[in-house]
mmCIF file of C-alpha atoms in Angstrom:
data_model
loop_
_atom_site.group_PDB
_atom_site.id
_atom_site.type_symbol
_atom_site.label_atom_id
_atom_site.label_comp_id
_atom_site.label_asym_id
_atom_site.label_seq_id
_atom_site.Cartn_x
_atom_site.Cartn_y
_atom_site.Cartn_z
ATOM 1 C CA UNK A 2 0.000 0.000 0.000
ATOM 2 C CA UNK A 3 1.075 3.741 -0.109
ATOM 3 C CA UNK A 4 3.457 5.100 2.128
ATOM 4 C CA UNK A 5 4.889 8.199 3.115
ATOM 5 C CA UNK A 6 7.696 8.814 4.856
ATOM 6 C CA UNK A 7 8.865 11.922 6.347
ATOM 7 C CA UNK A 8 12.010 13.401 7.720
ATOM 8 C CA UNK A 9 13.795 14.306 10.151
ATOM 9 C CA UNK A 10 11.323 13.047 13.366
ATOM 10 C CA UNK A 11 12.614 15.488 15.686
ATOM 11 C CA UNK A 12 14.608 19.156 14.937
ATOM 12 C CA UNK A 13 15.530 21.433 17.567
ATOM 13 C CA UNK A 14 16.602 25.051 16.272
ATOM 14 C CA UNK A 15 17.582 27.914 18.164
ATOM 15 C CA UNK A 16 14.662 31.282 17.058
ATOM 16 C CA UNK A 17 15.566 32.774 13.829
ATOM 17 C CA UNK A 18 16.794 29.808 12.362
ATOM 18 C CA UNK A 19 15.619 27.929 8.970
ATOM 19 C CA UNK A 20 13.548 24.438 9.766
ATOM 20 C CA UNK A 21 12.796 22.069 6.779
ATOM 21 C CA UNK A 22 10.872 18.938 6.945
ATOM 22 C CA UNK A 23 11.047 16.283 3.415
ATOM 23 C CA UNK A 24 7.540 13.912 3.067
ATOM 24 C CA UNK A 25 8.562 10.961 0.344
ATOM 25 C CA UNK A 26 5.743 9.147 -1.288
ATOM 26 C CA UNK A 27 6.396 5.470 -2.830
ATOM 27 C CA UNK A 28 3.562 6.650 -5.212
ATOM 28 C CA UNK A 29 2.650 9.283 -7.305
ATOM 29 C CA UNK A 30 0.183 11.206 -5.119
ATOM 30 C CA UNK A 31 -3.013 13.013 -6.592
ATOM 31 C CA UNK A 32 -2.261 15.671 -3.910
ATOM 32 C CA UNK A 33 -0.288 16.289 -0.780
ATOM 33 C CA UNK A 34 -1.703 18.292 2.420
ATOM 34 C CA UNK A 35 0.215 19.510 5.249
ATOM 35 C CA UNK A 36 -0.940 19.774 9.243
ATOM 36 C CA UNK A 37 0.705 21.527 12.258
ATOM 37 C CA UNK A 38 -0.219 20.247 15.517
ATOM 38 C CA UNK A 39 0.726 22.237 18.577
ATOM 39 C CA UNK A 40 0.933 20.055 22.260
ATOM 40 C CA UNK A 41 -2.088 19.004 23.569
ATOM 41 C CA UNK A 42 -3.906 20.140 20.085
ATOM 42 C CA UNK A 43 -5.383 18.107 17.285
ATOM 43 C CA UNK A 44 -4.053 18.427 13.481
ATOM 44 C CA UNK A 45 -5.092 21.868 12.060
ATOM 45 C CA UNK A 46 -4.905 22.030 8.004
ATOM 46 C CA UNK A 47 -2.049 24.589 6.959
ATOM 47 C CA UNK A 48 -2.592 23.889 2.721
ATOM 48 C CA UNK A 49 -2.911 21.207 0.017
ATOM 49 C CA UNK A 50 -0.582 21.279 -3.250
ATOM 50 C CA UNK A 51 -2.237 19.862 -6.152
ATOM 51 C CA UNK A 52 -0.101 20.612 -9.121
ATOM 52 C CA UNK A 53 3.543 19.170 -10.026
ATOM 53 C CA UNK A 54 6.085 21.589 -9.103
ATOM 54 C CA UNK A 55 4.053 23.877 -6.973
ATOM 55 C CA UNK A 56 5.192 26.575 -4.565
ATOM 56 C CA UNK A 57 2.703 27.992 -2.293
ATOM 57 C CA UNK A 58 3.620 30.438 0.774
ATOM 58 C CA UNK A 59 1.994 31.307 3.890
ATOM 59 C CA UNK A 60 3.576 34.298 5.202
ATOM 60 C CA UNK A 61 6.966 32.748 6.584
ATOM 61 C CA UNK A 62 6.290 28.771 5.632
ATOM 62 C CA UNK A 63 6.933 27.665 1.648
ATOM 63 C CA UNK A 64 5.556 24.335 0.783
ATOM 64 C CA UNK A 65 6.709 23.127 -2.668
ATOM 65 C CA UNK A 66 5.376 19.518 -3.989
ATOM 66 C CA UNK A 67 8.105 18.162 -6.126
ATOM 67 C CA UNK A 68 7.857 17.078 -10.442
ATOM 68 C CA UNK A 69 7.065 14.170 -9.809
ATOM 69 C CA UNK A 70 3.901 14.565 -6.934
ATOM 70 C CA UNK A 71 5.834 11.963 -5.030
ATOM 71 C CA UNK A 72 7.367 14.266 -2.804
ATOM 72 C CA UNK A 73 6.893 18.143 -1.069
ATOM 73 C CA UNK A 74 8.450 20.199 1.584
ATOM 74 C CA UNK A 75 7.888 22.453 4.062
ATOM 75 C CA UNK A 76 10.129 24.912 4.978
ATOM 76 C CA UNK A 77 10.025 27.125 8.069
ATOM 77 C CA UNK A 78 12.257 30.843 7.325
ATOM 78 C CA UNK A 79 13.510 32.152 10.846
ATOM 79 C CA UNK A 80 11.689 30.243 13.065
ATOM 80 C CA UNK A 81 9.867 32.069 15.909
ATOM 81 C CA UNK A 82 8.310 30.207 19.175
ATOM 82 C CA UNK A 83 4.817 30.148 18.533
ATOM 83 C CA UNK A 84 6.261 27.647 15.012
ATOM 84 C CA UNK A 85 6.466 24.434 17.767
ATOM 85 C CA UNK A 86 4.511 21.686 16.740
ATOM 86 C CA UNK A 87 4.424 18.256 14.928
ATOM 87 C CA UNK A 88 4.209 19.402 10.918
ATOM 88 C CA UNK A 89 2.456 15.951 9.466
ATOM 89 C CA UNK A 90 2.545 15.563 5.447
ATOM 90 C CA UNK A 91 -0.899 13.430 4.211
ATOM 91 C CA UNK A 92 -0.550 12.241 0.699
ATOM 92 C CA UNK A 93 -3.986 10.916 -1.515
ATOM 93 C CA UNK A 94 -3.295 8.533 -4.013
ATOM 94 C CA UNK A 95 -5.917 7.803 -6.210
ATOM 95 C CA UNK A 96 -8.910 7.893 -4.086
ATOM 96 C CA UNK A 97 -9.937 9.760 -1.167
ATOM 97 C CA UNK A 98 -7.820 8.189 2.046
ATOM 98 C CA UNK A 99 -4.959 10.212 3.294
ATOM 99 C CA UNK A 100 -1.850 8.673 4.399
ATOM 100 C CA UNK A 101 -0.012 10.689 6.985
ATOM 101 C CA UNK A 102 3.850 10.957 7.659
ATOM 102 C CA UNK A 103 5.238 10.226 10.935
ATOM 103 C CA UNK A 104 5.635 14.105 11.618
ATOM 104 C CA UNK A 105 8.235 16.319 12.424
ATOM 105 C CA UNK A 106 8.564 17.855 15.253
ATOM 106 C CA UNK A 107 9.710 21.335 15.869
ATOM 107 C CA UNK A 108 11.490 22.388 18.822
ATOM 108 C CA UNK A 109 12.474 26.556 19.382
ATOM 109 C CA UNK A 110 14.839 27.520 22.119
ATOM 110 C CA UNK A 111 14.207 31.428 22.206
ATOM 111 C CA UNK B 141 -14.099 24.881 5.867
ATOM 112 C CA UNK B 142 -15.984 23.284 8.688
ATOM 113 C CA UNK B 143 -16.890 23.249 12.290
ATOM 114 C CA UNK B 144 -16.530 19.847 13.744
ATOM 115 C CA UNK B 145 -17.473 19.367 17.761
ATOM 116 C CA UNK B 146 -16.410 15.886 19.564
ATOM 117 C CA UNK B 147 -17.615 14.600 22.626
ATOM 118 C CA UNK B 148 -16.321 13.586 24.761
ATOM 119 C CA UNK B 149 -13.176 15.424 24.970
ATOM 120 C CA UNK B 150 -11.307 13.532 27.229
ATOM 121 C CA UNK B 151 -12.027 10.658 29.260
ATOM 122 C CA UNK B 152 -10.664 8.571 32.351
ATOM 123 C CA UNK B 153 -12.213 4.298 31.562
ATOM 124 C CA UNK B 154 -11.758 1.113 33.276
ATOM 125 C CA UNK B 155 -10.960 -1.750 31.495
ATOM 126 C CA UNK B 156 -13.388 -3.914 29.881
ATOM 127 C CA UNK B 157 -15.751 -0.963 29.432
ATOM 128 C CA UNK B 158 -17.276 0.769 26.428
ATOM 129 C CA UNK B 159 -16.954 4.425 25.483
ATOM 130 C CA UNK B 160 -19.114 6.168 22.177
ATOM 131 C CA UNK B 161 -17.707 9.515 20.912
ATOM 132 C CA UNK B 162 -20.001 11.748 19.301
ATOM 133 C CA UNK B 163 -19.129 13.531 15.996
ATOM 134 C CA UNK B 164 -21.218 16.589 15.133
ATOM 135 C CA UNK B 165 -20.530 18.960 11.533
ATOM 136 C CA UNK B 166 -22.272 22.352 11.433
ATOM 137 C CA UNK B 167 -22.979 21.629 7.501
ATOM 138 C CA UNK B 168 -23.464 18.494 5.517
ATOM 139 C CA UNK B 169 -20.471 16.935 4.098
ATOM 140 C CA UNK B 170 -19.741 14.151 1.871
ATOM 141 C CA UNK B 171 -17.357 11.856 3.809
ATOM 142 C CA UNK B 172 -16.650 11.414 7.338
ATOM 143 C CA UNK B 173 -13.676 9.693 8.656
ATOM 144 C CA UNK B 174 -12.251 8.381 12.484
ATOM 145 C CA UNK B 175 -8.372 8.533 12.747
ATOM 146 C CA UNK B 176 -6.355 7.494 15.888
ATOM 147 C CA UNK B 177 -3.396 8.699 16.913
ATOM 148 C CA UNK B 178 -1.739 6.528 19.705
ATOM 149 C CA UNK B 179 0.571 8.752 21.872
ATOM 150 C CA UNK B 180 3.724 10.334 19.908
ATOM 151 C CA UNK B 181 2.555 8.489 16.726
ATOM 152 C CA UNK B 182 0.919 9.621 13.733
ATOM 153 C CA UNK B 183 -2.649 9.567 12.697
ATOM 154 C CA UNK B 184 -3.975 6.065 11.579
ATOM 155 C CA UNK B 185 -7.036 5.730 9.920
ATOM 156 C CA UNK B 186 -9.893 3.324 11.158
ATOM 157 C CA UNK B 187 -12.545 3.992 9.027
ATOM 158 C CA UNK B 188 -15.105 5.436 6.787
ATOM 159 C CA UNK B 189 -18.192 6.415 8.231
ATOM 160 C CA UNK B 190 -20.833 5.685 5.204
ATOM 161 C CA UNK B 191 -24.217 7.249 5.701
ATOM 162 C CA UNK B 192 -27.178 4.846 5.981
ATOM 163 C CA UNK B 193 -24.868 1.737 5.350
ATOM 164 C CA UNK B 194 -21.606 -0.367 7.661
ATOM 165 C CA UNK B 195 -18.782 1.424 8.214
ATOM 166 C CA UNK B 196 -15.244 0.553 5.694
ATOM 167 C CA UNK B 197 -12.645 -0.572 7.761
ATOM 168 C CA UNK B 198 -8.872 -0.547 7.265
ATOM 169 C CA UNK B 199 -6.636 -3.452 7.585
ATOM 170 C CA UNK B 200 -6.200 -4.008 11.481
ATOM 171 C CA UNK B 201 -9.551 -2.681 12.167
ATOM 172 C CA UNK B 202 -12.814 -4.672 13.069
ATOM 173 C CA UNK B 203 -16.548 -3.517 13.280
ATOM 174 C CA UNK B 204 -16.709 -5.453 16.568
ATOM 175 C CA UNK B 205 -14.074 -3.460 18.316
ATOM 176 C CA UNK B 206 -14.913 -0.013 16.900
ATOM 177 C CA UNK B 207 -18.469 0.148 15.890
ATOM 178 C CA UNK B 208 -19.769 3.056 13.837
ATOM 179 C CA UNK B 209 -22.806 4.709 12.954
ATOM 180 C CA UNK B 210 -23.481 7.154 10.701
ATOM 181 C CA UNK B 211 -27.204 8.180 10.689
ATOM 182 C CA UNK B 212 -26.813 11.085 8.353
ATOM 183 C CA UNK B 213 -24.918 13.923 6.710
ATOM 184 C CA UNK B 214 -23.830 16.064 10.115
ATOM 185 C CA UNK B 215 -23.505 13.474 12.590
ATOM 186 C CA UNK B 216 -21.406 10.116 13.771
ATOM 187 C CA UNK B 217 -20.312 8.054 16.145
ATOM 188 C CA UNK B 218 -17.371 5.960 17.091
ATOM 189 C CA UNK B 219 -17.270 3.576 19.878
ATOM 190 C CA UNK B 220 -14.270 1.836 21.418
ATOM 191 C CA UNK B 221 -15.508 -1.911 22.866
ATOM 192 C CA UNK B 222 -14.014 -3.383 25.484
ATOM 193 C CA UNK B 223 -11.340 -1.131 26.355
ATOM 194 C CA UNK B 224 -7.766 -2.129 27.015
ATOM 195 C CA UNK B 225 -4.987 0.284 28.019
ATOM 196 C CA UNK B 226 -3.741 -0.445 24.024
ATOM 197 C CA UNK B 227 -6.844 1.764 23.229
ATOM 198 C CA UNK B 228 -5.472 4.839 25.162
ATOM 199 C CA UNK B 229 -5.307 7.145 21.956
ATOM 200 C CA UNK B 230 -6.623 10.356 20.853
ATOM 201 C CA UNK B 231 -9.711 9.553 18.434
ATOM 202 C CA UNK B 232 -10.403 12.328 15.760
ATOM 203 C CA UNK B 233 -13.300 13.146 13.742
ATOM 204 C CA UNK B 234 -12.667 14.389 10.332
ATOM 205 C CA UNK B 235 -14.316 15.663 7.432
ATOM 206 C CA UNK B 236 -14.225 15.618 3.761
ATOM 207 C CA UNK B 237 -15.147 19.221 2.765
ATOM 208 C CA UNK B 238 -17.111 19.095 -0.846
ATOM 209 C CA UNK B 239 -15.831 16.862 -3.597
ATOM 210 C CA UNK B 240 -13.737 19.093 -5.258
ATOM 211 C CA UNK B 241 -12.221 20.520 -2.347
ATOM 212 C CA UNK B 242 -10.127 17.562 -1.201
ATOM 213 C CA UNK B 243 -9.502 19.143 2.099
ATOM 214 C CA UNK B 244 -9.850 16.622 5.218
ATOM 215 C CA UNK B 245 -10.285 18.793 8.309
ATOM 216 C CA UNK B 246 -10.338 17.471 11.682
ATOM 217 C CA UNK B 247 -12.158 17.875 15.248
ATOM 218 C CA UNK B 248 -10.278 18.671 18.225
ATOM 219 C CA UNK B 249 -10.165 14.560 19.113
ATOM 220 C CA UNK B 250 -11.351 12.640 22.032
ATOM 221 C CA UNK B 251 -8.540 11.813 24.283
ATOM 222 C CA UNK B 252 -9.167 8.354 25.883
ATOM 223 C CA UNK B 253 -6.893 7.131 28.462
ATOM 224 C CA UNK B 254 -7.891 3.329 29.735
ATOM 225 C CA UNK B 255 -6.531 2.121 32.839
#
């Protein structure tokens, strides 16, 4: 069955620095979503990418979905406090089920 | 987007016992989903709620341990059968928003601890 994998599990950064997190599908993926889930919270929806080679920002957070839709990216540009969280990627394949990554999460020493 | 509302939020149960958690949408929706997320693990899906007809498991999931209904467009129901501490997990509600939309949001999860 489809699986994603994502990397790293854990990164600690110090505020102001860059964070990236890599999701890695073993199949081409219709689209790719991405989730941030603070302690103690439940998986809130950041965006989806639907197209090959798409680049979407939000503010401070780039998400790019790679040629091939088998892989995407989110990266984090001088990370503040309020960025800690698990970041999940959740590919769809061909019909409507999600398959999340392990996460990544985000640690911030201010 | 959508307003989804789980109860309960959290719960304390004893072995052996049952627990239902209640899914309510503020608008109709196509599909409604329950994920799991066992504690510092990612979100595992156990099944789609169909309305008016049985639930579709995933692999590793069985009607008799995690019965669902689905009565109609705005409302469902998970419950977790005889409880073991195994089943101590956060249990989510989600959403498929509109066919074309292909966004999944979720509730803010029932968080069941079994002892």
């Amino acid at each position: 069955g489809q699986q994603v994998m994502q990397i790293p599990q854990y990164q600690h950064v110090q505020e102001g620095e860059d964070f990236t997190t890599y999701c890695n599908s073993s199949t081409t993926l219709s689209n790719i979503q991405w989730y941030k889930q603070r302690p103690g919270g439940h998986p809130v929806f950041l965006i989806q990418l639907v197209k090959s080679g798409e680049v979407k920002k939000q503010k401070r957070l780039t998400f790019q979905f790679g040629e091939a839709k088998k892989n995407s990216s989110l990266h984090i540009t001088a990370t503040q406090t309020t960025d800690v969280g698990t970041y999940f990627c959740a590919g769809r394949g061909s019909n409507y089920k999600l398959t999340f990554g392990k996460g990544t999460l985000l640690t911030v020493n201010p | 987007s959508a307003v989804i509302s789980q109860k309960p939020s959290r719960d304390i149960c004893q072995r052996g016992t049952s627990l239902t958690i209640q899914c309510q949408v503020d608008s109709q929706v196509t599909m409604m989903f329950w994920y799991r997320q066992q504690p510092g693990q990612s979100l595992t899906l156990i099944a789609t709620a169909n309305q008016g007809s049985e639930a579709t498991y995933e692999s590793g999931f069985v009607i008799d341990k995690f019965p669902i209904s689905r009565p109609n467009l705005t409302f469902s129901t998970l419950t977790v059968s005889n409880m073991s501490p195994e089943d101590s997990s956060i249990y989510l509600c989600s959403v498929l928003v509109g066919y074309s939309g292909n966004t999944i949001y979720f509730g803010e999860g029932s968080w069941l601890t079994v002892v």
